[in-house]
Tab-separated table of C-alpha atoms in Angstrom:
chain	number	residue	atom	x	y	z
J	1	UNK	CA	72.322	76.961	157.626
J	2	UNK	CA	71.485	77.861	154.050
J	3	UNK	CA	69.268	80.380	152.303
J	4	UNK	CA	66.022	81.646	153.767
J	5	UNK	CA	64.488	80.845	150.371
J	6	UNK	CA	64.522	77.262	151.542
J	7	UNK	CA	62.672	75.364	154.234
J	8	UNK	CA	65.428	72.917	155.081
J	9	UNK	CA	68.908	71.714	154.322
J	10	UNK	CA	69.317	67.963	154.167
J	11	UNK	CA	72.584	66.065	154.449
J	12	UNK	CA	72.770	62.383	153.632
J	13	UNK	CA	74.775	60.092	155.874
J	14	UNK	CA	77.628	58.041	154.413
J	15	UNK	CA	75.851	54.722	155.072
J	16	UNK	CA	72.561	55.734	153.474
J	17	UNK	CA	71.402	54.789	150.012
J	18	UNK	CA	71.451	58.274	148.505
J	19	UNK	CA	69.932	57.258	145.196
J	20	UNK	CA	67.006	55.563	146.855
J	21	UNK	CA	66.420	58.544	149.130
J	22	UNK	CA	66.447	60.971	146.220
J	23	UNK	CA	63.698	59.018	144.460
J	24	UNK	CA	61.434	59.754	147.405
J	25	UNK	CA	62.140	63.476	147.559
J	26	UNK	CA	59.684	65.944	146.097
J	27	UNK	CA	61.704	68.861	144.772
J	28	UNK	CA	60.253	72.326	145.207
J	29	UNK	CA	61.876	75.724	144.993
J	30	UNK	CA	61.496	75.968	148.763
J	31	UNK	CA	63.773	73.066	149.639
J	32	UNK	CA	67.528	72.849	149.166
J	33	UNK	CA	69.180	69.447	149.120
J	34	UNK	CA	72.916	69.034	149.450
J	35	UNK	CA	75.327	66.173	149.900
J	36	UNK	CA	79.102	65.987	149.878
J	37	UNK	CA	79.389	62.369	148.824
J	38	UNK	CA	80.969	60.922	145.732
J	39	UNK	CA	77.871	59.807	143.864
J	40	UNK	CA	76.480	63.338	143.577
J	41	UNK	CA	78.101	66.063	141.516
J	42	UNK	CA	78.507	68.963	143.865
J	43	UNK	CA	81.572	71.077	143.149
J	44	UNK	CA	81.567	73.527	140.254
J	45	UNK	CA	84.719	75.650	139.908
J	46	UNK	CA	82.768	78.019	137.729
J	47	UNK	CA	84.695	80.510	135.687
J	48	UNK	CA	88.373	80.986	135.001
J	49	UNK	CA	88.959	77.259	135.511
J	50	UNK	CA	91.988	77.201	133.206
J	51	UNK	CA	93.696	80.062	135.011
J	52	UNK	CA	96.453	79.966	137.590
J	53	UNK	CA	94.255	78.686	140.401
J	54	UNK	CA	91.229	76.884	138.979
J	55	UNK	CA	92.794	73.757	137.473
J	56	UNK	CA	94.979	73.095	140.518
J	57	UNK	CA	92.076	73.465	142.929
J	58	UNK	CA	89.935	71.184	140.753
J	59	UNK	CA	92.635	68.497	140.912
J	60	UNK	CA	92.710	68.622	144.718
J	61	UNK	CA	88.917	68.486	145.004
J	62	UNK	CA	88.752	65.591	142.533
J	63	UNK	CA	91.167	63.626	144.697
J	64	UNK	CA	88.838	64.159	147.643
J	65	UNK	CA	85.438	63.698	145.994
J	66	UNK	CA	86.091	61.793	142.776
J	67	UNK	CA	86.901	63.334	139.431
J	68	UNK	CA	83.364	63.027	138.042
J	69	UNK	CA	82.042	65.184	140.888
J	70	UNK	CA	84.110	68.267	140.083
J	71	UNK	CA	83.354	70.186	136.895
J	72	UNK	CA	85.870	72.634	135.478
J	73	UNK	CA	84.750	75.399	133.133
J	74	UNK	CA	86.177	78.218	131.052
J	75	UNK	CA	85.632	79.929	127.708
J	76	UNK	CA	88.998	78.706	126.369
J	77	UNK	CA	89.800	75.387	124.738
J	78	UNK	CA	91.335	73.145	127.420
J	79	UNK	CA	94.662	71.381	126.848
J	80	UNK	CA	94.566	67.598	126.499
J	81	UNK	CA	95.716	66.882	130.057
J	82	UNK	CA	92.908	69.027	131.492
J	83	UNK	CA	90.296	67.392	129.279
J	84	UNK	CA	91.416	63.911	130.343
J	85	UNK	CA	91.541	64.744	134.052
J	86	UNK	CA	87.784	65.165	134.582
J	87	UNK	CA	84.625	66.882	133.335
J	88	UNK	CA	85.076	70.172	131.490
J	89	UNK	CA	82.341	72.409	130.083
J	90	UNK	CA	82.279	75.666	128.187
J	91	UNK	CA	80.684	78.343	130.371
J	92	UNK	CA	80.526	82.095	129.876
J	93	UNK	CA	80.109	83.980	133.135
J	94	UNK	CA	78.112	86.644	131.273
J	95	UNK	CA	75.557	84.115	129.984
J	96	UNK	CA	73.088	83.803	132.859
J	97	UNK	CA	70.799	81.308	131.122
J	98	UNK	CA	73.648	78.962	130.231
J	99	UNK	CA	75.028	79.051	133.765
J	100	UNK	CA	71.578	78.303	135.164
J	101	UNK	CA	71.219	75.303	132.851
J	102	UNK	CA	74.602	73.928	133.888
J	103	UNK	CA	73.812	74.305	137.580
J	104	UNK	CA	70.405	72.647	137.225
J	105	UNK	CA	71.460	69.870	134.837
J	106	UNK	CA	74.513	68.891	136.883
J	107	UNK	CA	72.816	69.445	140.246
J	108	UNK	CA	75.622	71.648	141.524
J	109	UNK	CA	75.822	72.484	145.236
J	110	UNK	CA	79.213	74.273	145.510
J	111	UNK	CA	80.288	77.035	143.144
J	112	UNK	CA	83.853	78.359	142.960
J	113	UNK	CA	84.115	81.595	140.982
J	114	UNK	CA	87.592	82.505	139.705
J	115	UNK	CA	86.684	84.543	136.627
J	116	UNK	CA	88.246	88.031	136.632
J	117	UNK	CA	90.507	90.386	134.736
J	118	UNK	CA	93.483	91.050	136.991
J	119	UNK	CA	94.920	94.395	138.053
J	120	UNK	CA	97.181	95.503	135.199
J	121	UNK	CA	95.034	93.950	132.449
J	122	UNK	CA	91.919	95.481	133.993
J	123	UNK	CA	93.399	98.975	133.906
J	124	UNK	CA	94.054	98.517	130.200
J	125	UNK	CA	90.403	97.612	129.541
J	126	UNK	CA	88.201	99.029	132.275
J	127	UNK	CA	84.915	98.435	130.452
J	128	UNK	CA	85.623	94.734	129.960
J	129	UNK	CA	86.879	94.383	133.528
J	130	UNK	CA	83.716	95.984	134.852
J	131	UNK	CA	81.615	93.635	132.749
J	132	UNK	CA	83.417	90.416	133.739
J	133	UNK	CA	84.368	91.259	137.312
J	134	UNK	CA	81.069	92.860	138.378
J	135	UNK	CA	78.298	91.769	135.998
J	136	UNK	CA	79.686	88.235	135.906
J	137	UNK	CA	79.875	88.159	139.696
J	138	UNK	CA	76.239	89.243	139.963
J	139	UNK	CA	75.241	86.353	137.708
J	140	UNK	CA	76.893	83.734	139.915
J	141	UNK	CA	75.685	85.350	143.157
J	142	UNK	CA	72.107	85.447	141.857
J	143	UNK	CA	72.316	81.806	140.790
J	144	UNK	CA	73.855	80.782	144.097
J	145	UNK	CA	70.977	82.426	145.934
J	146	UNK	CA	68.350	81.039	143.564
J	147	UNK	CA	69.667	77.461	143.902
J	148	UNK	CA	70.918	77.625	147.498
J	149	UNK	CA	74.496	76.977	146.434
J	150	UNK	CA	77.466	77.436	148.685
J	151	UNK	CA	79.831	79.819	146.932
J	152	UNK	CA	83.507	80.684	147.188
J	153	UNK	CA	84.768	83.893	145.536
J	154	UNK	CA	88.411	84.915	145.993
J	155	UNK	CA	89.425	88.466	146.756
J	156	UNK	CA	92.889	89.964	146.656
J	157	UNK	CA	95.591	92.189	148.042
J	158	UNK	CA	94.270	94.594	145.381
J	159	UNK	CA	91.120	95.176	147.442
J	160	UNK	CA	93.135	97.650	149.528
J	161	UNK	CA	94.182	101.169	148.568
J	162	UNK	CA	96.640	103.921	149.516
J	163	UNK	CA	94.555	105.009	152.528
J	164	UNK	CA	94.482	101.448	153.952
J	165	UNK	CA	96.796	100.376	156.760
J	166	UNK	CA	99.770	98.820	154.971
J	167	UNK	CA	101.898	97.057	157.567
J	168	UNK	CA	99.937	95.025	158.340
J	169	UNK	CA	96.528	95.347	156.661
J	170	UNK	CA	93.811	93.887	158.929
J	171	UNK	CA	90.663	92.110	157.761
J	172	UNK	CA	88.456	95.103	158.574
J	173	UNK	CA	89.699	98.584	157.672
J	174	UNK	CA	89.364	101.383	155.125
J	175	UNK	CA	89.979	99.881	151.668
J	176	UNK	CA	89.341	102.406	148.834
J	177	UNK	CA	91.277	100.645	146.020
J	178	UNK	CA	92.260	102.631	142.929
J	179	UNK	CA	92.027	99.928	140.275
J	180	UNK	CA	88.889	98.513	138.674
J	181	UNK	CA	90.109	95.074	139.766
J	182	UNK	CA	90.272	96.177	143.391
J	183	UNK	CA	86.969	98.045	143.219
J	184	UNK	CA	85.257	94.967	141.794
J	185	UNK	CA	86.711	92.766	144.530
J	186	UNK	CA	85.525	95.073	147.314
J	187	UNK	CA	82.133	95.084	145.631
J	188	UNK	CA	82.168	91.273	145.650
J	189	UNK	CA	83.129	91.087	149.312
J	190	UNK	CA	80.331	93.433	150.318
J	191	UNK	CA	77.682	91.881	148.074
J	192	UNK	CA	78.499	88.412	149.381
J	193	UNK	CA	78.329	89.539	152.986
J	194	UNK	CA	75.059	91.380	152.322
J	195	UNK	CA	73.459	88.281	150.783
J	196	UNK	CA	74.726	86.178	153.669
J	197	UNK	CA	73.275	88.451	156.334
J	198	UNK	CA	70.000	89.142	154.507
J	199	UNK	CA	69.251	85.735	152.974
J	200	UNK	CA	71.615	83.271	154.643
J	201	UNK	CA	73.757	82.634	151.541
J	202	UNK	CA	76.833	80.590	152.477
J	203	UNK	CA	79.291	83.017	150.883
J	204	UNK	CA	83.013	82.597	151.592
J	205	UNK	CA	85.896	84.769	150.452
J	206	UNK	CA	89.666	84.801	150.985
J	207	UNK	CA	91.923	87.732	150.163
J	208	UNK	CA	94.829	86.123	148.342
J	209	UNK	CA	98.307	87.682	148.342
J	210	UNK	CA	100.436	87.314	145.210
J	211	UNK	CA	100.229	83.617	144.303
J	212	UNK	CA	103.343	81.931	142.901
J	213	UNK	CA	103.181	78.785	140.760
J	214	UNK	CA	105.620	76.969	138.480
J	215	UNK	CA	102.913	75.406	136.344
J	216	UNK	CA	100.922	78.373	135.057
J	217	UNK	CA	101.953	81.513	133.217
J	218	UNK	CA	101.474	85.035	134.626
J	219	UNK	CA	97.983	86.359	133.965
J	220	UNK	CA	98.367	90.141	133.954
J	221	UNK	CA	98.650	90.906	137.657
J	222	UNK	CA	100.941	93.325	139.445
J	223	UNK	CA	102.704	90.516	141.336
J	224	UNK	CA	103.444	88.535	138.146
J	225	UNK	CA	107.156	89.372	138.346
J	226	UNK	CA	107.390	86.941	141.263
J	227	UNK	CA	106.497	84.105	138.871
J	228	UNK	CA	108.386	85.304	135.793
J	229	UNK	CA	111.610	85.860	137.728
J	230	UNK	CA	111.942	82.107	138.332
J	231	UNK	CA	111.333	81.196	134.693
J	232	UNK	CA	113.929	83.755	133.616
J	233	UNK	CA	116.451	82.509	136.178
J	234	UNK	CA	116.236	78.983	134.759
J	235	UNK	CA	115.921	79.875	131.055
J	236	UNK	CA	118.040	82.976	130.349
J	237	UNK	CA	119.743	83.885	133.619
J	238	UNK	CA	118.463	87.466	133.316
J	239	UNK	CA	115.307	89.210	134.471
J	240	UNK	CA	114.066	92.763	133.933
J	241	UNK	CA	111.747	93.668	136.803
J	242	UNK	CA	108.933	96.165	136.286
J	243	UNK	CA	108.881	97.094	140.006
J	244	UNK	CA	111.478	98.878	142.105
J	245	UNK	CA	113.886	96.611	143.939
J	246	UNK	CA	112.479	97.634	147.345
J	247	UNK	CA	108.773	97.042	146.562
J	248	UNK	CA	107.553	94.746	149.330
J	249	UNK	CA	104.353	92.758	148.783
J	250	UNK	CA	102.667	89.741	150.407
J	251	UNK	CA	103.219	86.467	148.525
J	252	UNK	CA	102.232	82.800	148.821
J	253	UNK	CA	103.157	79.450	147.271
J	254	UNK	CA	100.256	78.097	145.243
J	255	UNK	CA	100.056	74.887	147.270
J	256	UNK	CA	99.465	76.940	150.435
J	257	UNK	CA	96.833	78.955	148.554
J	258	UNK	CA	95.008	75.809	147.419
J	259	UNK	CA	95.189	74.281	150.879
J	260	UNK	CA	93.857	77.439	152.514
J	261	UNK	CA	90.954	77.490	150.070
J	262	UNK	CA	89.992	73.857	150.681
J	263	UNK	CA	90.335	74.172	154.456
J	264	UNK	CA	88.205	77.307	154.425
J	265	UNK	CA	85.548	75.656	152.256
J	266	UNK	CA	85.427	72.758	154.721
J	267	UNK	CA	85.331	74.920	157.870
J	268	UNK	CA	82.020	74.690	159.758
J	269	UNK	CA	80.012	77.890	159.555
J	270	UNK	CA	79.894	78.009	163.350
J	271	UNK	CA	83.661	78.671	163.384
J	272	UNK	CA	83.544	81.669	161.059
J	273	UNK	CA	83.437	85.126	162.600
J	274	UNK	CA	83.872	86.743	159.160
J	275	UNK	CA	82.881	86.024	155.586
J	276	UNK	CA	86.084	87.518	154.116
J	277	UNK	CA	89.505	86.714	155.574
J	278	UNK	CA	93.086	87.699	154.827
J	279	UNK	CA	95.546	84.817	154.430
J	280	UNK	CA	99.289	85.362	154.591
J	281	UNK	CA	102.516	83.412	154.222
J	282	UNK	CA	105.489	85.711	153.513
J	283	UNK	CA	106.325	89.203	152.301
J	284	UNK	CA	109.354	90.042	150.170
J	285	UNK	CA	110.857	92.527	147.714
J	286	UNK	CA	112.210	91.795	144.211
J	287	UNK	CA	115.718	92.277	145.582
J	288	UNK	CA	115.169	89.761	148.382
J	289	UNK	CA	113.802	87.048	146.124
J	290	UNK	CA	116.609	87.687	143.605
J	291	UNK	CA	119.230	87.226	146.321
J	292	UNK	CA	117.604	83.951	147.385
J	293	UNK	CA	117.561	82.741	143.760
J	294	UNK	CA	121.252	83.619	143.417
J	295	UNK	CA	122.039	81.093	146.154
J	296	UNK	CA	120.953	78.452	143.623
J	297	UNK	CA	121.849	80.300	140.380
J	298	UNK	CA	124.914	82.450	141.241
J	299	UNK	CA	125.169	83.977	137.754
J	300	UNK	CA	121.537	85.219	137.792
J	301	UNK	CA	121.207	88.960	137.128
J	302	UNK	CA	118.252	91.304	137.677
J	303	UNK	CA	117.773	94.796	136.295
J	304	UNK	CA	115.024	97.182	137.307
J	305	UNK	CA	112.847	99.210	134.956
J	306	UNK	CA	109.755	100.255	136.913
J	307	UNK	CA	106.528	100.376	134.907
J	308	UNK	CA	104.490	103.398	135.960
J	309	UNK	CA	101.124	101.640	136.019
J	310	UNK	CA	102.202	98.545	137.938
J	311	UNK	CA	104.474	100.446	140.304
J	312	UNK	CA	101.676	102.852	141.195
J	313	UNK	CA	99.368	99.915	141.872
J	314	UNK	CA	101.961	98.124	144.007
J	315	UNK	CA	102.665	101.271	146.022
J	316	UNK	CA	98.980	101.437	146.965
J	317	UNK	CA	98.863	97.869	148.306
J	318	UNK	CA	99.731	96.522	151.760
J	319	UNK	CA	103.223	95.244	152.400
J	320	UNK	CA	101.899	92.603	154.826
J	321	UNK	CA	98.583	90.954	155.679
J	322	UNK	CA	97.285	90.442	159.201
J	323	UNK	CA	95.724	86.975	158.997
J	324	UNK	CA	95.285	86.404	162.741
J	325	UNK	CA	91.523	85.892	162.389
J	326	UNK	CA	91.971	83.063	159.868
J	327	UNK	CA	94.552	81.414	162.125
J	328	UNK	CA	92.255	81.685	165.136
J	329	UNK	CA	88.907	80.812	163.543
J	330	UNK	CA	89.744	77.885	161.259
J	331	UNK	CA	93.377	77.038	161.959
J	332	UNK	CA	95.097	78.546	158.925
J	333	UNK	CA	98.898	78.199	158.869
J	334	UNK	CA	101.232	78.369	155.818
J	335	UNK	CA	103.931	75.804	155.068
J	336	UNK	CA	106.212	77.711	152.688
J	337	UNK	CA	108.515	80.597	153.547
J	338	UNK	CA	110.808	82.380	151.094
J	339	UNK	CA	113.621	79.804	151.216
J	340	UNK	CA	111.282	76.860	150.620
J	341	UNK	CA	109.372	78.746	147.923
J	342	UNK	CA	112.513	79.540	145.923
J	343	UNK	CA	113.878	76.011	146.184
J	344	UNK	CA	110.596	74.441	145.093
J	345	UNK	CA	110.001	76.861	142.216
J	346	UNK	CA	113.460	76.374	140.724
J	347	UNK	CA	113.232	72.585	141.052
J	348	UNK	CA	109.753	72.451	139.489
J	349	UNK	CA	110.620	74.730	136.555
J	350	UNK	CA	113.850	72.843	135.826
J	351	UNK	CA	111.979	69.543	135.823
J	352	UNK	CA	109.284	70.959	133.549
J	353	UNK	CA	111.782	72.382	131.064
J	354	UNK	CA	113.783	69.140	131.039
J	355	UNK	CA	110.663	67.123	130.224
J	356	UNK	CA	109.866	69.595	127.403
J	357	UNK	CA	113.414	69.341	126.039
J	358	UNK	CA	114.206	72.985	126.781
J	359	UNK	CA	117.611	74.262	127.992
J	360	UNK	CA	118.135	74.798	131.707
J	361	UNK	CA	120.611	77.206	133.301
């Protein structure tokens, strides 16, 4: 277990005096020390911590390991509730020296890397997407290898392309994406696997479907309609969808996504037959989710005005994921289907708007 840069990997038992043991350890670049106990900082959700996924995952990990042991980072100013919930640091994924200092000073052992420009935003600024999604990834992979960190990097439905099997898309197949976002994610999958096989890096990656959350705003992805449609249903009663009504894509409730990530991070290496897995929950079209919303909001109306860029991207993606390997290897199983997702999203958004003093339809 661990990088071949290192002579050993030590784990401290729960009844041991960790502080006393550490005083007797001589640190060299050839030895990696790791512990998953509360009195050592060990989780570092690196970049993109204020995005759709980072802050929620940090909250779950803080509940498990103590809030002082999970450090959230981003380049944006955090809102007050994030700042009060646990440690937050400014970190630029393109600043290798700063990242190294943070990892060394805080004695990080797990690194979670969420920083990326998503599909539609990336197509609008390819140069920036290449810089953040690829150069930034190389920085965190190099630091993970240098410091024998365990690292989780998410991938995406966008890692597939028009020549991939679409119904369902298996873990291993032709990918050939046609967006810079997808290309960068395939690059990340392959680089992580290469470093695992060559140097023993504990690299882990999940291909997320479209992730749906009531508590964060859409971030420029092709599946963003599946978040915005709920906000529009509760606020205005009308939604203009940028995809065709019959565009089927894999989707997942954010709580299932967080749970899958934590379970995968905890899974013993001996159980993993792959380093990159698909995870799936449901697959629906804009028309299907609109009909389910109308069971709760009968007056809700949806019009369709396909956007050429996003529709072309969506048409190149799988309509379903085959996640049988994740279910077999580490016991993955979703909780939410479409009915439960719609009910929970509408309830959560109504509650949020009521607290904020906003009108609710």
